[in-house]
XYZ file of C-alpha atoms in Angstrom:
691
model
C -5.568 -6.732 -11.468
C -8.703 -6.451 -13.587
C -12.165 -6.114 -12.117
C -14.808 -8.789 -12.523
C -18.304 -8.910 -11.121
C -17.293 -11.801 -8.916
C -14.076 -10.112 -7.774
C -14.890 -9.949 -4.059
C -16.146 -13.520 -3.934
C -12.979 -14.866 -5.554
C -10.760 -12.713 -3.335
C -12.423 -13.957 -0.185
C -12.015 -17.544 -1.372
C -8.339 -17.069 -2.146
C -7.679 -15.395 1.201
C -9.439 -18.074 3.237
C -6.279 -20.104 3.798
C -3.849 -17.211 3.871
C -2.959 -17.255 7.541
C -1.692 -20.807 7.890
C 0.696 -21.651 5.120
C 4.322 -21.336 4.148
C 4.623 -19.102 1.113
C 7.365 -19.642 -1.427
C 6.493 -17.291 -4.301
C 10.032 -17.075 -5.739
C 11.810 -19.855 -7.634
C 15.510 -19.711 -8.507
C 17.632 -21.303 -11.224
C 21.439 -21.153 -11.014
C 23.725 -21.546 -14.027
C 27.335 -20.742 -14.891
C 28.008 -19.533 -18.428
C 31.387 -19.811 -20.144
C 32.099 -16.438 -21.796
C 35.455 -17.516 -23.255
C 38.979 -16.218 -22.564
C 38.799 -17.602 -19.022
C 35.759 -15.515 -18.151
C 32.600 -16.948 -16.662
C 29.290 -15.579 -15.470
C 27.371 -16.932 -12.486
C 23.710 -16.283 -13.275
C 20.868 -16.662 -10.763
C 17.438 -16.183 -12.317
C 14.428 -15.545 -10.074
C 10.835 -16.149 -11.155
C 8.130 -14.569 -8.986
C 4.468 -15.428 -8.730
C 1.982 -12.763 -9.773
C 1.655 -9.957 -7.243
C 4.972 -10.666 -5.512
C 8.235 -8.760 -5.830
C 11.792 -8.726 -4.516
C 13.775 -5.610 -3.784
C 16.654 -4.240 -5.814
C 20.255 -4.099 -4.606
C 19.944 -0.311 -4.946
C 17.179 -0.006 -2.358
C 17.553 3.230 -0.338
C 18.631 2.954 3.287
C 15.943 2.528 5.940
C 13.328 1.182 3.529
C 13.199 -2.540 2.682
C 15.815 -5.294 2.530
C 18.110 -4.870 -0.509
C 19.005 -8.020 -2.414
C 22.583 -9.210 -1.893
C 24.206 -11.620 -4.329
C 27.625 -13.095 -3.522
C 29.734 -15.506 -5.570
C 32.747 -17.203 -4.022
C 35.130 -20.114 -4.498
C 38.737 -21.037 -3.760
C 39.888 -20.924 -7.380
C 37.935 -17.935 -8.657
C 38.536 -14.207 -8.887
C 35.548 -11.852 -9.208
C 35.354 -9.344 -12.049
C 33.588 -6.179 -10.960
C 30.359 -6.098 -8.959
C 27.220 -8.109 -9.570
C 24.528 -6.686 -11.818
C 20.771 -7.176 -11.910
C 18.196 -7.024 -14.646
C 14.452 -7.349 -14.998
C 11.261 -5.303 -14.853
C 12.257 -2.615 -12.379
C 9.648 -0.583 -10.484
C 10.121 2.573 -8.481
C 7.313 3.404 -6.094
C 6.977 5.910 -3.294
C 6.228 4.373 0.094
C 4.126 6.355 2.557
C 5.258 4.115 5.410
C 8.980 4.506 4.742
C 8.791 8.096 3.533
C 10.956 7.262 0.517
C 11.115 5.514 -2.850
C 11.410 1.726 -2.936
C 12.884 -0.116 -5.928
C 11.834 -3.672 -6.716
C 11.422 -6.319 -9.433
C 8.281 -8.248 -10.333
C 7.706 -11.204 -12.622
C 11.345 -12.143 -13.048
C 14.802 -10.866 -12.263
C 18.344 -11.932 -13.004
C 21.503 -11.515 -10.924
C 24.881 -11.889 -12.629
C 28.457 -11.939 -11.396
C 31.454 -12.311 -13.709
C 34.584 -14.153 -12.575
C 37.738 -15.832 -13.862
C 39.670 -18.873 -12.708
C 42.926 -18.192 -10.890
C 44.379 -21.506 -12.065
C 42.972 -22.635 -15.417
C 44.366 -26.122 -14.955
C 42.101 -26.859 -12.031
C 38.303 -26.980 -11.670
C 36.502 -24.673 -9.273
C 33.537 -25.063 -6.958
C 31.395 -21.973 -7.480
C 29.191 -21.047 -4.536
C 26.456 -18.443 -5.063
C 24.583 -16.967 -2.118
C 21.578 -14.672 -2.321
C 19.848 -12.805 0.497
C 16.487 -11.338 -0.449
C 13.043 -10.379 0.816
C 9.742 -11.048 -0.931
C 6.664 -8.843 -0.524
C 3.264 -8.254 -2.011
C 0.826 -5.397 -1.355
C -0.234 -6.895 1.988
C 2.583 -8.871 3.593
C 6.345 -9.271 3.492
C 8.017 -12.630 3.935
C 11.021 -13.056 6.168
C 14.369 -12.306 4.503
C 15.799 -15.492 3.084
C 19.372 -16.596 2.377
C 19.907 -19.395 -0.120
C 23.095 -21.026 -1.352
C 23.724 -22.671 -4.725
C 26.684 -24.771 -5.862
C 28.077 -25.690 -9.251
C 31.381 -27.152 -10.432
C 33.256 -25.356 -13.233
C 35.700 -27.543 -15.155
C 37.924 -25.701 -17.662
C 38.234 -27.252 -21.083
C 41.166 -29.624 -21.339
C 41.223 -30.670 -17.673
C 40.286 -34.068 -16.318
C 36.589 -34.710 -15.977
C 36.917 -36.845 -12.859
C 34.636 -34.554 -10.889
C 31.241 -35.160 -12.395
C 28.497 -32.674 -11.650
C 26.247 -35.350 -10.197
C 28.891 -36.521 -7.704
C 29.653 -32.955 -6.628
C 26.000 -32.169 -6.036
C 25.611 -35.343 -4.007
C 28.641 -34.479 -1.865
C 27.349 -30.969 -1.199
C 23.950 -32.340 -0.280
C 25.450 -34.986 2.027
C 27.661 -32.435 3.791
C 24.703 -30.100 4.257
C 22.633 -32.904 5.761
C 25.258 -33.477 8.446
C 24.308 -30.139 10.002
C 21.508 -30.196 12.558
C 18.611 -29.636 12.265
C 17.683 -30.988 8.807
C 14.445 -30.410 6.920
C 13.194 -31.254 3.461
C 11.374 -27.942 3.104
C 11.066 -24.719 5.136
C 8.011 -25.972 7.012
C 7.261 -27.408 10.439
C 8.790 -30.838 9.749
C 12.073 -29.788 11.360
C 13.959 -32.453 13.314
C 14.698 -30.367 16.369
C 14.039 -31.235 19.988
C 10.645 -30.304 21.332
C 9.328 -29.265 24.686
C 6.492 -31.004 26.480
C 3.410 -29.148 27.576
C 4.368 -29.397 31.239
C 7.964 -28.227 30.949
C 9.300 -24.686 30.905
C 9.962 -22.875 27.648
C 13.587 -23.507 26.723
C 15.239 -20.740 24.615
C 17.565 -23.340 23.048
C 14.588 -25.064 21.429
C 12.661 -23.700 18.457
C 9.883 -26.219 17.930
C 7.421 -25.889 20.838
C 4.589 -28.407 20.833
C 2.294 -26.258 22.964
C 2.219 -23.614 20.232
C -0.542 -25.430 18.363
C -2.088 -22.710 16.219
C -4.461 -25.203 14.566
C -6.185 -25.875 17.908
C -6.325 -22.572 19.805
C -7.897 -22.311 23.245
C -10.845 -20.396 21.786
C -12.285 -19.963 18.315
C -13.198 -16.290 18.738
C -11.555 -13.640 16.601
C -10.814 -16.020 13.750
C -8.190 -15.030 11.211
C -9.254 -11.973 9.323
C -9.113 -11.544 5.605
C -8.478 -8.254 3.967
C -10.688 -7.329 1.081
C -9.252 -4.610 -1.138
C -11.796 -1.835 -0.736
C -9.867 0.772 -2.711
C -12.049 0.317 -5.779
C -15.266 0.874 -3.865
C -13.719 3.721 -1.909
C -12.851 5.497 -5.137
C -16.307 4.774 -6.526
C -17.790 6.477 -3.474
C -15.338 9.386 -3.630
C -16.105 9.809 -7.318
C -19.832 9.765 -6.590
C -19.351 12.367 -3.865
C -17.244 14.499 -6.207
C -19.961 14.263 -8.835
C -22.602 15.464 -6.384
C -20.396 18.412 -5.394
C -19.787 19.277 -9.054
C -23.538 19.380 -9.640
C -23.679 22.405 -7.345
C -21.250 24.470 -9.420
C -22.423 27.336 -11.682
C -21.187 25.649 -14.876
C -23.699 22.825 -14.493
C -26.886 24.778 -13.800
C -27.250 26.196 -17.355
C -27.467 22.621 -18.612
C -30.542 21.869 -16.499
C -33.106 23.849 -18.552
C -31.345 22.678 -21.728
C -31.803 19.069 -20.671
C -35.453 19.584 -19.771
C -36.101 21.383 -23.051
C -34.416 18.622 -25.068
C -36.490 15.849 -23.510
C -39.819 17.689 -23.470
C -39.655 18.339 -27.215
C -41.675 15.664 -28.936
C -42.111 13.754 -25.689
C -45.559 12.480 -26.683
C -44.711 8.777 -26.402
C -44.223 8.089 -22.692
C -42.548 4.725 -23.261
C -40.077 6.295 -25.693
C -39.504 9.158 -23.255
C -38.561 6.784 -20.469
C -36.259 4.847 -22.783
C -34.534 8.039 -23.990
C -34.056 9.249 -20.404
C -32.429 5.958 -19.387
C -30.208 6.027 -22.471
C -29.242 9.616 -21.642
C -28.188 8.628 -18.129
C -26.276 5.637 -19.491
C -24.400 7.812 -22.009
C -23.378 10.265 -19.275
C -21.964 7.387 -17.232
C -20.305 5.880 -20.316
C -18.566 9.131 -21.301
C -17.010 9.558 -17.886
C -15.885 5.920 -17.820
C -14.388 6.298 -21.318
C -12.176 9.080 -19.971
C -10.222 6.369 -18.120
C -9.645 4.157 -21.181
C -6.409 5.909 -22.298
C -4.892 5.131 -18.914
C -5.564 1.422 -19.398
C -3.919 1.605 -22.821
C -0.938 3.524 -21.482
C -0.580 0.985 -18.711
C -0.555 -1.816 -21.245
C 2.230 -0.114 -23.209
C 4.346 0.963 -20.268
C 3.152 -0.595 -17.027
C 5.568 1.416 -14.905
C 4.353 4.832 -16.024
C 2.130 5.421 -12.998
C 4.890 4.476 -10.589
C 7.109 6.931 -12.435
C 4.442 9.612 -12.039
C 4.084 8.819 -8.359
C 7.825 8.978 -7.694
C 8.755 11.820 -10.050
C 9.769 14.982 -8.227
C 9.016 17.217 -11.187
C 5.655 15.669 -11.995
C 4.546 16.036 -8.381
C 5.637 19.666 -8.455
C 3.663 20.019 -11.702
C 0.571 18.589 -9.961
C 1.139 21.075 -7.144
C 1.197 23.993 -9.602
C -1.868 22.689 -11.465
C -3.872 22.434 -8.257
C -2.868 25.972 -7.283
C -4.050 27.028 -10.757
C -7.354 25.215 -10.205
C -7.764 26.983 -6.863
C -7.347 30.390 -8.537
C -10.101 29.480 -10.971
C -12.440 28.475 -8.152
C -11.677 31.720 -6.318
C -12.933 33.574 -9.408
C -9.733 35.215 -10.665
C -10.007 33.514 -14.081
C -11.960 30.736 -15.863
C -10.719 27.415 -17.222
C -12.576 26.577 -20.430
C -12.223 24.262 -23.396
C -12.025 25.836 -26.871
C -15.474 27.040 -27.924
C -15.169 25.163 -31.231
C -15.367 21.813 -29.399
C -18.514 22.797 -27.526
C -20.121 24.218 -30.687
C -19.494 21.041 -32.704
C -20.988 18.912 -29.959
C -24.046 21.165 -29.709
C -24.692 20.960 -33.453
C -24.481 17.160 -33.319
C -27.361 17.104 -30.823
C -29.698 18.096 -33.609
C -29.119 14.760 -35.367
C -31.884 13.274 -33.239
C -32.412 9.711 -32.098
C -29.858 7.846 -30.048
C -26.980 9.753 -31.692
C -28.573 13.029 -30.654
C -28.972 11.784 -27.067
C -25.300 10.779 -26.981
C -24.155 14.206 -28.133
C -26.518 15.841 -25.661
C -24.699 13.930 -22.927
C -21.341 14.870 -24.456
C -22.334 18.537 -24.541
C -23.229 18.362 -20.859
C -19.778 16.998 -20.005
C -17.901 19.487 -22.217
C -19.781 22.657 -21.234
C -19.396 21.928 -17.529
C -15.664 21.202 -17.856
C -14.560 24.527 -16.384
C -16.011 23.474 -13.030
C -15.633 19.708 -13.210
C -12.053 19.808 -14.523
C -10.455 20.667 -11.178
C -12.541 18.055 -9.351
C -11.670 15.392 -11.930
C -8.053 16.503 -11.669
C -8.194 15.884 -7.934
C -9.456 12.348 -8.539
C -6.707 11.766 -11.103
C -3.964 13.021 -8.827
C -5.247 11.072 -5.855
C -5.482 7.810 -7.794
C -2.068 8.212 -9.424
C -0.385 8.574 -6.054
C -2.596 6.157 -4.155
C -2.041 2.715 -5.607
C -0.342 0.596 -8.213
C -3.783 -0.274 -9.708
C -4.165 3.239 -11.078
C -6.145 2.571 -14.281
C -8.861 0.594 -12.493
C -9.000 3.106 -9.628
C -9.537 5.881 -12.172
C -12.265 3.859 -13.859
C -14.109 3.415 -10.577
C -13.619 7.064 -9.578
C -14.891 8.350 -12.915
C -17.715 5.798 -12.864
C -18.792 7.126 -9.475
C -18.601 10.702 -10.779
C -20.612 9.825 -13.872
C -23.110 7.804 -11.839
C -23.996 10.846 -9.731
C -24.610 12.898 -12.863
C -26.427 10.080 -14.627
C -28.876 9.720 -11.747
C -29.630 13.433 -11.421
C -29.830 14.318 -15.113
C -31.490 11.011 -15.943
C -34.254 11.868 -13.471
C -34.558 15.374 -14.942
C -34.928 13.833 -18.379
C -37.441 11.324 -17.038
C -39.442 13.810 -14.992
C -38.929 17.321 -16.418
C -41.264 18.738 -13.800
C -38.604 17.975 -11.175
C -36.915 21.174 -12.368
C -39.374 23.167 -10.330
C -38.080 21.711 -7.060
C -34.412 22.493 -7.737
C -32.833 25.476 -5.955
C -32.353 28.592 -8.066
C -28.904 29.746 -9.030
C -27.375 32.586 -7.051
C -24.575 33.610 -4.699
C -24.626 30.277 -2.912
C -23.094 28.613 -5.996
C -20.111 30.968 -5.909
C -19.680 30.078 -2.244
C -19.445 26.425 -3.224
C -16.746 27.266 -5.791
C -14.678 29.286 -3.304
C -14.893 26.526 -0.706
C -13.654 24.104 -3.348
C -10.809 26.524 -4.026
C -9.621 26.208 -0.434
C -9.891 22.435 -0.732
C -7.722 22.545 -3.883
C -5.067 24.558 -1.995
C -4.972 21.931 0.738
C -4.727 19.073 -1.764
C -1.967 20.864 -3.684
C 0.214 20.716 -0.592
C 0.037 16.917 -0.672
C 1.846 16.839 -4.011
C 4.469 19.292 -2.826
C 5.013 17.058 0.204
C 5.389 14.013 -2.064
C 8.043 15.796 -4.140
C 9.847 16.772 -0.940
C 9.835 13.197 0.363
C 10.891 11.593 -2.896
C 13.782 14.030 -3.316
C 14.752 13.405 0.341
C 15.065 17.122 1.013
C 12.634 16.749 3.935
C 11.996 20.496 4.055
C 8.237 20.167 4.418
C 8.123 18.555 7.843
C 4.915 17.107 9.277
C 4.463 20.075 11.628
C 5.037 22.667 8.847
C 2.475 20.848 6.673
C -0.043 21.012 9.524
C 0.638 24.743 10.100
C -0.052 25.518 6.424
C -3.268 23.527 6.583
C -4.239 25.455 9.707
C -3.713 28.726 7.810
C -5.827 27.469 4.886
C -8.559 26.323 7.290
C -8.553 29.676 9.075
C -8.882 31.416 5.693
C -11.835 29.207 4.794
C -13.490 29.866 8.147
C -13.065 33.645 7.786
C -14.590 33.457 4.306
C -17.581 31.468 5.526
C -18.268 34.135 8.148
C -18.015 36.847 5.460
C -14.817 38.437 6.777
C -12.937 38.011 3.489
C -14.329 38.177 -0.060
C -13.445 37.060 -3.579
C -14.159 38.682 -7.005
C -17.590 37.156 -7.690
C -18.959 37.403 -4.139
C -21.828 39.759 -3.367
C -20.700 43.070 -1.907
C -22.929 42.530 1.096
C -23.304 38.765 1.310
C -25.979 37.289 3.489
C -24.370 34.773 5.845
C -26.764 31.861 5.807
C -27.212 29.360 8.606
C -25.451 26.746 6.467
C -22.377 28.971 6.116
C -22.335 29.598 9.854
C -22.523 25.871 10.593
C -19.694 25.184 8.138
C -17.703 28.017 9.717
C -18.087 26.441 13.156
C -16.950 23.106 11.684
C -13.964 24.942 10.227
C -13.042 26.190 13.705
C -13.341 22.617 14.993
C -11.049 21.375 12.223
C -8.459 24.012 13.120
C -8.550 22.846 16.745
C -8.204 19.241 15.530
C -5.155 20.172 13.438
C -3.494 21.979 16.342
C -3.337 18.663 18.219
C -0.839 17.463 15.618
C 1.628 20.139 16.738
C 1.738 18.858 20.316
C 4.472 16.244 20.965
C 2.980 12.991 22.191
C 3.832 9.330 22.749
C 1.304 8.397 20.091
C 0.604 10.005 16.708
C -2.284 12.398 16.348
C -4.534 13.203 13.385
C -5.200 9.590 12.451
C -8.027 10.715 10.156
C -5.342 12.293 7.962
C -3.030 9.267 7.869
C -1.572 8.885 4.397
C -2.065 12.596 3.624
C 0.345 14.100 6.128
C 4.092 13.434 5.856
C 5.194 10.265 7.699
C 5.800 10.372 11.456
C 9.560 10.179 11.001
C 9.594 13.389 8.892
C 9.136 15.545 11.956
C 10.950 18.126 14.036
C 10.270 15.975 17.114
C 11.187 12.528 15.796
C 13.788 10.583 17.747
C 14.965 7.119 16.744
C 15.089 6.118 20.424
C 11.385 6.782 21.056
C 10.500 3.138 20.395
C 7.219 2.080 18.811
C 4.543 4.586 19.858
C 6.445 5.056 23.111
C 6.525 1.304 23.747
C 9.716 -0.752 23.986
C 8.764 -4.337 23.153
C 10.893 -7.373 23.847
C 12.754 -8.782 20.866
C 13.106 -12.282 22.278
C 10.072 -14.527 22.695
C 11.526 -16.423 25.646
C 12.336 -13.233 27.578
C 8.816 -11.984 26.834
C 7.439 -15.266 28.235
C 9.325 -14.712 31.518
C 7.904 -11.188 31.826
C 4.411 -12.445 30.966
C 4.579 -14.985 33.808
C 5.558 -12.297 36.306
C 2.868 -9.866 35.139
C 0.255 -12.566 34.430
C -0.455 -11.255 30.923
C -0.730 -12.912 27.516
C 2.048 -12.448 24.972
C 1.379 -10.767 21.649
C 3.948 -12.175 19.242
C 4.544 -9.654 16.486
C 6.511 -11.217 13.644
C 7.826 -8.111 11.953
C 10.812 -6.708 10.085
C 12.783 -3.513 9.857
C 12.130 -3.473 6.121
C 8.450 -4.463 6.328
C 6.336 -1.626 4.946
C 3.018 -3.185 5.952
C 4.348 -3.610 9.501
C 5.057 0.133 9.681
C 1.585 0.862 8.317
C 0.020 -1.319 11.012
C 2.011 0.477 13.722
C 1.253 3.976 12.466
C -2.319 3.610 11.279
C -3.774 0.796 13.425
C -1.744 0.331 16.612
C -1.894 4.075 17.272
C -5.691 4.191 17.381
C -7.143 5.358 20.699
C -8.988 2.071 21.284
C -6.021 -0.141 20.250
C -2.937 1.429 21.834
C -4.072 1.058 25.493
C -4.531 -2.696 24.955
C -0.983 -2.998 23.642
C 0.393 -0.850 26.457
C -1.477 -2.379 29.401
C -2.993 -5.780 28.621
C -0.295 -7.731 26.774
C 3.450 -8.271 26.761
C 4.565 -7.275 23.297
C 7.238 -9.458 21.667
C 8.326 -7.945 18.352
C 10.464 -10.569 16.639
C 12.380 -9.076 13.719
C 12.885 -11.688 11.031
C 15.375 -9.440 9.211
C 17.637 -8.725 12.199
C 21.167 -8.952 10.760
C 22.993 -9.532 14.048
C 24.806 -12.857 13.779
C 24.060 -15.820 16.003
C 26.794 -17.492 18.060
C 28.699 -20.013 15.969
C 27.214 -23.012 17.806
C 23.676 -21.864 16.869
C 24.333 -21.403 13.158
C 23.176 -24.125 10.781
C 22.170 -24.936 7.225
C 18.932 -26.421 5.954
C 18.729 -28.394 2.718
C 15.703 -27.248 0.725
C 16.327 -29.604 -2.177
C 16.913 -28.679 -5.838
C 20.397 -27.474 -4.966
C 19.118 -24.791 -2.580
C 20.572 -24.527 0.898
C 19.136 -22.090 3.444
C 21.546 -20.608 5.949
C 20.466 -19.860 9.508
C 23.161 -17.499 10.706
C 21.441 -14.377 12.083
C 18.914 -13.540 14.782
C 16.453 -12.778 11.989
C 16.978 -16.238 10.499
C 16.269 -17.754 13.910
C 12.963 -15.962 14.414
C 11.986 -16.648 10.837
C 12.559 -20.357 11.410
C 10.747 -20.107 14.761
C 7.730 -18.652 12.947
C 7.768 -21.312 10.259
C 8.150 -24.406 12.432
C 5.583 -23.312 15.018
C 2.997 -21.447 12.941
C 3.542 -22.749 9.401
C 3.767 -19.145 8.240
C 6.518 -16.922 6.903
C 4.752 -13.616 6.230
C 4.945 -10.320 8.059
C 3.200 -8.814 9.836
C 1.882 -11.929 11.585
C 0.262 -11.731 15.025
C -0.195 -14.518 17.579
C -1.619 -14.263 21.103
C -0.233 -16.908 23.451
C -0.346 -17.638 27.176
C 2.835 -17.301 29.286
C 3.260 -21.103 29.212
C 3.149 -21.157 25.405
C -0.415 -22.006 24.350
C -2.088 -20.268 21.411
C -5.178 -18.416 22.631
C -7.017 -17.656 19.387
C -6.471 -17.921 15.653
C -3.461 -15.852 14.472
C -3.915 -13.091 11.897
C -1.632 -11.869 9.112
C -1.026 -8.807 7.001
C -2.238 -5.254 7.064
C -5.861 -5.218 8.176
C -8.566 -2.730 9.145
C -8.582 -1.506 12.732
C -11.838 -3.295 13.484
C -10.380 -6.698 12.560
C -7.232 -6.210 14.612
C -9.237 -4.903 17.570
C -11.519 -7.941 17.418
C -8.490 -10.232 17.379
C -6.900 -8.470 20.385
C -10.030 -8.137 22.524
C -11.044 -11.723 21.855
C -7.745 -13.171 23.084
C -7.219 -10.754 25.968
C -10.773 -11.169 27.298
C -10.491 -14.963 27.129
C -7.197 -14.901 29.024
C -8.536 -12.587 31.732
C -11.520 -14.856 32.311
C -9.475 -18.057 32.466
C -6.129 -17.095 33.985
């Protein structure tokens, strides 16, 4: 996804109608190919809209929903297992604590078979069960059926393809209920507003999401703030790098360069602005190779993210960076590169200004390299949009430098107000060394999770961070020293304040070692190993200690007794964004009590594989030769969601009264805590005032 100046405006426009529509981002085409020698191949090709993907059949257990492709028929014999092909991606999931495998763009599923009796035709039935997701929501698992007649050469052609298709369609339409598409136009019995909720009925007229009881807490839209977050982090990193010893020698050099021949004030201002622009440009250009690499091999960043050995390599590199910051050795570029750049400065004019900016970047590399490496590692493991994230991070870094050095070039006298170099700069480097140690552990944890060794448990990770934090605190109070520290350092007030903050951080980390019904250390979500990689994790603990109902109608009965609204949570066992909502949003101190005390939680799993009783199973004709089967509990709740809320994405949240009336506008997808809190408080407060 490429950035444009109007990116946010377009995104908001596109998301405006997200919460109230049936999504069908995957189209299928079924064909049977004659391979000769009585061998055939049933091919089902899937075409996905941009941004959407379906999972592979080889998806690891306890992650998403693997794709299942089955071919059957009375007169056919399968040859081997089905195969799949397409643009495969492997990506580590923080929510699942493992690697997920999926296809985007297009995918093909193939199953070879032969005819048992070559003198007779065969009805080939292909069935696929799959789940579709994007970076924000997952749709309910879907099961579709396709039919095609295979007539061997030399047999009678009395069974025309058109007649067969018509017969299949007519037989499917005999099942009740029947719909033309997977939307709310289902011909099932309804319940009046005055009657009780009947669990045998799926379409409930009172569940009118288009006309909620109140218009507060309207459906939220999620704007991808990763780009701006990385811009800010890059800017912050740039400011920190400006405090390192490698940068300070460039300050008088910059002032000297721009005071020479600075008789024309207008030209001086222009040159200073150009200088700042070139600094920003050079840092941005550092990200260009990643865009080119991505264009050649789009999966390379996913491979980096999910590679055990590359994550271990990042771990070692960060440890190496930390040693440099501690003062045990220096990381420098070859002197020949710096010398060539310095000589080019003398060319004068705009070219000279450019090489002055380049010299600044090169000479300061020994200090900025580790910080830039941190940005690189964080972006590579943080998102699929790695090239653009790197561009924003490096732009933020360069912007900080461009502002400071641009001002120095514009107002050379500002040099007088800058702090003088000294021991405080070495303190900054050592502190950064401790930070590098802590960040290195993140990559080691990623390698551990991807390899499924699970040796670095959440609690062990926290203990190591506690040790690192204690070491940093002792250093700030002068109790431990490093090679370039003064023999008798003066402990400034700033160091003492930071030391006290270090003690506070240690106390904060210790909370993560105490077993609790809700996760601790939410500020470190996404950095620590997942909650399930823990010495204390038990599969029977429920969701944050809660045990929600998994049947809407049972939840409605409880809600009537307790006089509480129902929070319908359309979710899935394989829904990554659902797990992220539970771990990172539901667990917040101002969210969890509402879920525990003020609502009856009904978590309806649309991928529950437990089969329905035979009299509740049915088929729905979707047209174009596609027949949807409703045979599991998950199918039932998926259909319930579609016919009542015209939505098939997860997570999807609806607040309703015990008698089945929608309180406020439903919301979908992973969202910031503030949006979800607004949605909850709006509906709960309205119900309390009007019950």
